[in-house]
């Protein structure tokens, strides 16, 4: 019987057959490193078309010739049958009239073209595909138990790329010469490893090694030894796709405690990697939507509600109802779980506090030798770090907490053309955004820019992304705060810079991802952001457009005695709020927080009265801190946002009861007074009402304050669209309750689903505002 499949060696007589036509097709998007050229090759062969395909600096170029119907079908199938990891942003077809004869006798894949304007998108790191996973555990396969197996559908991409187009010599695989078998796969168009740039096998590819914390290599099988040592309670620094993880057996409470002590991370929750979905369901409740998230090709960390009684040690995520869980996404992860004793592993970023995740072997030995007992490393360089992404479900939609591995740097597409703009974000949870017209390249998570290593990493990401995209910005946009390292970076360049107010950037980031131009009512709630009046904002309702904003309402202000010290020690904020409502009576208060800090209160009151390092703030995040401290949940923090998070976690019921509040409608901005609410909270505490019920009422009251204020603003401003942005909206409870309250008032409510609501999404809004201002100023200068 004749074969019905494509024949790679079949040549067609250039002068024979029915009328011939020609199409030239250019495809842009994520079309390199995802098996796109082999897909085009197979598609052409199936239709008996001739021509060629090659990578270019803008994507993929195709020239194809054959019968008219076959060409039409071919062009449609590019969109309908594209590889699973490909993303097409544009497909341009130039059709030619009938041609006298074929230029090509067959269909070929040509070497990459370096000419033209670079617009190709950087491919993200990809989850291990099913075909490679099957090979990994098939005895007799030459990649059996090989921890670096991959193909065009999976494996590292962004983290190993030096430059584009995406070819092996431009990756960290250039130092590994292909063996004959791998080379044959690499050059065979119908093989799924055709031009898989990280292609390798045990004979020619990267290798694992296991060392002690002095860097001495241990004898024996590195993988089997690692499994045994993890089972014995040891901490292993494991080099992965985007950097090192610190790993312990998640079922070993003592091992988790030692990791906390050595990493100086007493409370912040650890992420857990589970062997499979069945294991996840043993200790976490998971909805159908959450199953889709956790099993998606991006394999993010997903925040899931703990099942009670909790089957893992409580010290993995203390004082939390949720636990961050991910599934294996690299062959090494799958192999680590190939042991009866290991089903759950703590996998936390391999770094020191607040510093970037470590990617270099020598740096890992130097910085982690007092944390890790052993180091499972390899000799494939990681050129760009990429932390795990973190997401959660809120009302059937996903909310990013951190957008990084497998999402970054895939661009987001919006209608607003931002030209060539660099937006450098804020100080915490930093990400940067580089734009190319309507393409917005948000970087991976960079982190807090408070340390030299973080700032160096920030500068490295800007340089690397710019070089890959061949984008030289003509505008840099930064936060108004002059002391942020990101702002200082911008102002030290000789490129035009624009400072943008923090909460305006939050508002516009949400507007852009929902394709809103404004004006809108923007509820922007977070911990800190410099306002245009020199005070710290964070409990705002803005009337926002891309170009401008008006501060329409805000929480009544209070003082932060000690500035950053008040952020680390919420009891200070609580005393300040008590003093604001009680005055000198605070000294006679019987509240436990007053008794606990009696010797410090006089000093704090003096600081407040004399305005000594006690900045004014309207921060909703700090109000959360105050209530958390007053209820006895958290007096001091060991990580950012801890007091507010634990207050949310304490909610014990979901009734609709509220505390009192005032909306003072004198001059603009409207004052949203929390003082009556705090008086009610003190009354509840005197009645021994539980922190869980107080937290529930506090959340309800905040939702009522802001929805009521929006209702009053709608009467005068005639605006019915509301956007919700800022780090406080990582709080799923408040996000849901405020959305419900606003919806019941028939507002159109918009929130974040493409970028985080926290400062990880700030740069998106900055980029749009900055470019809008430049365009407006240019128009004003025209005669």
PDB file of N, CA, C and O in Angstrom, residues 256 260 267-272 306 310 312-324 346 639 649:
ATOM      1  N   UNK A 256      12.813  21.007  57.797  1.00  0.00           N
ATOM      2  CA  UNK A 256      12.227  22.310  57.478  1.00  0.00           C
ATOM      3  C   UNK A 256      12.674  23.351  58.496  1.00  0.00           C
ATOM      4  O   UNK A 256      13.030  24.482  58.148  1.00  0.00           O
ATOM      5  N   UNK A 260      14.821  26.805  57.847  1.00  0.00           N
ATOM      6  CA  UNK A 260      14.380  28.126  58.292  1.00  0.00           C
ATOM      7  C   UNK A 260      15.475  28.828  59.101  1.00  0.00           C
ATOM      8  O   UNK A 260      15.743  30.014  58.923  1.00  0.00           O
ATOM      9  N   UNK A 267       9.417  32.731  59.353  1.00  0.00           N
ATOM     10  CA  UNK A 267       7.960  32.644  59.182  1.00  0.00           C
ATOM     11  C   UNK A 267       7.467  32.555  57.751  1.00  0.00           C
ATOM     12  O   UNK A 267       6.396  31.995  57.504  1.00  0.00           O
ATOM     13  N   UNK A 268       8.162  33.148  56.800  1.00  0.00           N
ATOM     14  CA  UNK A 268       7.641  33.248  55.441  1.00  0.00           C
ATOM     15  C   UNK A 268       7.381  31.853  54.870  1.00  0.00           C
ATOM     16  O   UNK A 268       8.231  30.966  54.959  1.00  0.00           O
ATOM     17  N   UNK A 269       6.205  31.645  54.294  1.00  0.00           N
ATOM     18  CA  UNK A 269       5.867  30.306  53.786  1.00  0.00           C
ATOM     19  C   UNK A 269       6.853  29.802  52.739  1.00  0.00           C
ATOM     20  O   UNK A 269       7.371  30.575  51.939  1.00  0.00           O
ATOM     21  N   UNK A 270       7.102  28.503  52.775  1.00  0.00           N
ATOM     22  CA  UNK A 270       7.900  27.844  51.753  1.00  0.00           C
ATOM     23  C   UNK A 270       6.975  27.269  50.680  1.00  0.00           C
ATOM     24  O   UNK A 270       5.864  26.829  50.980  1.00  0.00           O
ATOM     25  N   UNK A 271       7.464  27.253  49.441  1.00  0.00           N
ATOM     26  CA  UNK A 271       6.747  26.560  48.369  1.00  0.00           C
ATOM     27  C   UNK A 271       7.097  25.079  48.418  1.00  0.00           C
ATOM     28  O   UNK A 271       8.189  24.683  48.841  1.00  0.00           O
ATOM     29  N   UNK A 272       6.154  24.265  47.966  1.00  0.00           N
ATOM     30  CA  UNK A 272       6.327  22.815  47.948  1.00  0.00           C
ATOM     31  C   UNK A 272       6.146  22.316  46.522  1.00  0.00           C
ATOM     32  O   UNK A 272       5.239  22.755  45.817  1.00  0.00           O
ATOM     33  N   UNK A 306      -5.261  24.697  52.351  1.00  0.00           N
ATOM     34  CA  UNK A 306      -4.854  23.468  53.033  1.00  0.00           C
ATOM     35  C   UNK A 306      -6.072  22.627  53.386  1.00  0.00           C
ATOM     36  O   UNK A 306      -7.113  23.160  53.783  1.00  0.00           O
ATOM     37  N   UNK A 310      -3.985  19.082  58.334  1.00  0.00           N
ATOM     38  CA  UNK A 310      -2.961  19.265  57.311  1.00  0.00           C
ATOM     39  C   UNK A 310      -1.950  18.130  57.397  1.00  0.00           C
ATOM     40  O   UNK A 310      -1.410  17.843  58.472  1.00  0.00           O
ATOM     41  N   UNK A 312       1.017  17.821  56.060  1.00  0.00           N
ATOM     42  CA  UNK A 312       2.439  18.186  56.068  1.00  0.00           C
ATOM     43  C   UNK A 312       2.745  18.975  57.335  1.00  0.00           C
ATOM     44  O   UNK A 312       1.833  19.476  58.003  1.00  0.00           O
ATOM     45  N   UNK A 313       4.016  19.128  57.694  1.00  0.00           N
ATOM     46  CA  UNK A 313       4.360  19.886  58.904  1.00  0.00           C
ATOM     47  C   UNK A 313       3.840  21.320  58.846  1.00  0.00           C
ATOM     48  O   UNK A 313       3.896  21.972  57.801  1.00  0.00           O
ATOM     49  N   UNK A 314       3.371  21.821  59.979  1.00  0.00           N
ATOM     50  CA  UNK A 314       2.799  23.165  60.030  1.00  0.00           C
ATOM     51  C   UNK A 314       3.844  24.245  59.789  1.00  0.00           C
ATOM     52  O   UNK A 314       3.500  25.359  59.393  1.00  0.00           O
ATOM     53  N   UNK A 315       5.132  23.929  60.005  1.00  0.00           N
ATOM     54  CA  UNK A 315       6.168  24.956  59.847  1.00  0.00           C
ATOM     55  C   UNK A 315       6.507  25.248  58.385  1.00  0.00           C
ATOM     56  O   UNK A 315       7.309  26.123  58.101  1.00  0.00           O
ATOM     57  N   UNK A 316       5.874  24.558  57.446  1.00  0.00           N
ATOM     58  CA  UNK A 316       6.076  24.881  56.022  1.00  0.00           C
ATOM     59  C   UNK A 316       5.402  26.213  55.688  1.00  0.00           C
ATOM     60  O   UNK A 316       5.972  27.047  54.970  1.00  0.00           O
ATOM     61  N   UNK A 317       4.204  26.416  56.210  1.00  0.00           N
ATOM     62  CA  UNK A 317       3.459  27.662  55.950  1.00  0.00           C
ATOM     63  C   UNK A 317       2.735  28.056  57.230  1.00  0.00           C
ATOM     64  O   UNK A 317       1.513  27.934  57.331  1.00  0.00           O
ATOM     65  N   UNK A 318       3.491  28.556  58.233  1.00  0.00           N
ATOM     66  CA  UNK A 318       2.865  28.864  59.527  1.00  0.00           C
ATOM     67  C   UNK A 318       1.885  30.026  59.448  1.00  0.00           C
ATOM     68  O   UNK A 318       2.090  30.979  58.699  1.00  0.00           O
ATOM     69  N   UNK A 319       0.794  29.894  60.205  1.00  0.00           N
ATOM     70  CA  UNK A 319      -0.238  30.936  60.299  1.00  0.00           C
ATOM     71  C   UNK A 319      -0.899  31.224  58.957  1.00  0.00           C
ATOM     72  O   UNK A 319      -1.353  32.338  58.715  1.00  0.00           O
ATOM     73  N   UNK A 320      -0.959  30.216  58.094  1.00  0.00           N
ATOM     74  CA  UNK A 320      -1.539  30.390  56.760  1.00  0.00           C
ATOM     75  C   UNK A 320      -2.627  29.343  56.522  1.00  0.00           C
ATOM     76  O   UNK A 320      -2.503  28.203  56.966  1.00  0.00           O
ATOM     77  N   UNK A 321      -3.664  29.736  55.799  1.00  0.00           N
ATOM     78  CA  UNK A 321      -4.677  28.767  55.351  1.00  0.00           C
ATOM     79  C   UNK A 321      -4.303  28.174  53.999  1.00  0.00           C
ATOM     80  O   UNK A 321      -4.899  27.187  53.559  1.00  0.00           O
ATOM     81  N   UNK A 322      -3.336  28.791  53.329  1.00  0.00           N
ATOM     82  CA  UNK A 322      -2.966  28.376  51.977  1.00  0.00           C
ATOM     83  C   UNK A 322      -1.522  27.904  51.944  1.00  0.00           C
ATOM     84  O   UNK A 322      -0.705  28.274  52.793  1.00  0.00           O
ATOM     85  N   UNK A 323      -1.226  27.102  50.959  1.00  0.00           N
ATOM     86  CA  UNK A 323       0.140  26.645  50.735  1.00  0.00           C
ATOM     87  C   UNK A 323       0.446  26.751  49.247  1.00  0.00           C
ATOM     88  O   UNK A 323      -0.410  26.456  48.399  1.00  0.00           O
ATOM     89  N   UNK A 324       1.645  27.195  48.909  1.00  0.00           N
ATOM     90  CA  UNK A 324       2.070  27.300  47.516  1.00  0.00           C
ATOM     91  C   UNK A 324       2.613  25.980  47.019  1.00  0.00           C
ATOM     92  O   UNK A 324       3.572  25.446  47.583  1.00  0.00           O
ATOM     93  N   UNK A 346      10.153  20.629  49.798  1.00  0.00           N
ATOM     94  CA  UNK A 346      10.218  22.079  49.898  1.00  0.00           C
ATOM     95  C   UNK A 346      11.195  22.554  48.842  1.00  0.00           C
ATOM     96  O   UNK A 346      12.311  22.038  48.726  1.00  0.00           O
ATOM     97  N   UNK A 639       8.820  39.290  57.379  1.00  0.00           N
ATOM     98  CA  UNK A 639       8.809  39.426  55.924  1.00  0.00           C
ATOM     99  C   UNK A 639       7.757  40.435  55.528  1.00  0.00           C
ATOM    100  O   UNK A 639       6.814  40.722  56.287  1.00  0.00           O
ATOM    101  N   UNK A 649      -5.745  35.726  56.925  1.00  0.00           N
ATOM    102  CA  UNK A 649      -5.814  34.298  57.220  1.00  0.00           C
ATOM    103  C   UNK A 649      -6.613  34.002  58.488  1.00  0.00           C
ATOM    104  O   UNK A 649      -7.125  32.905  58.671  1.00  0.00           O
TER     105      UNK A 649
END
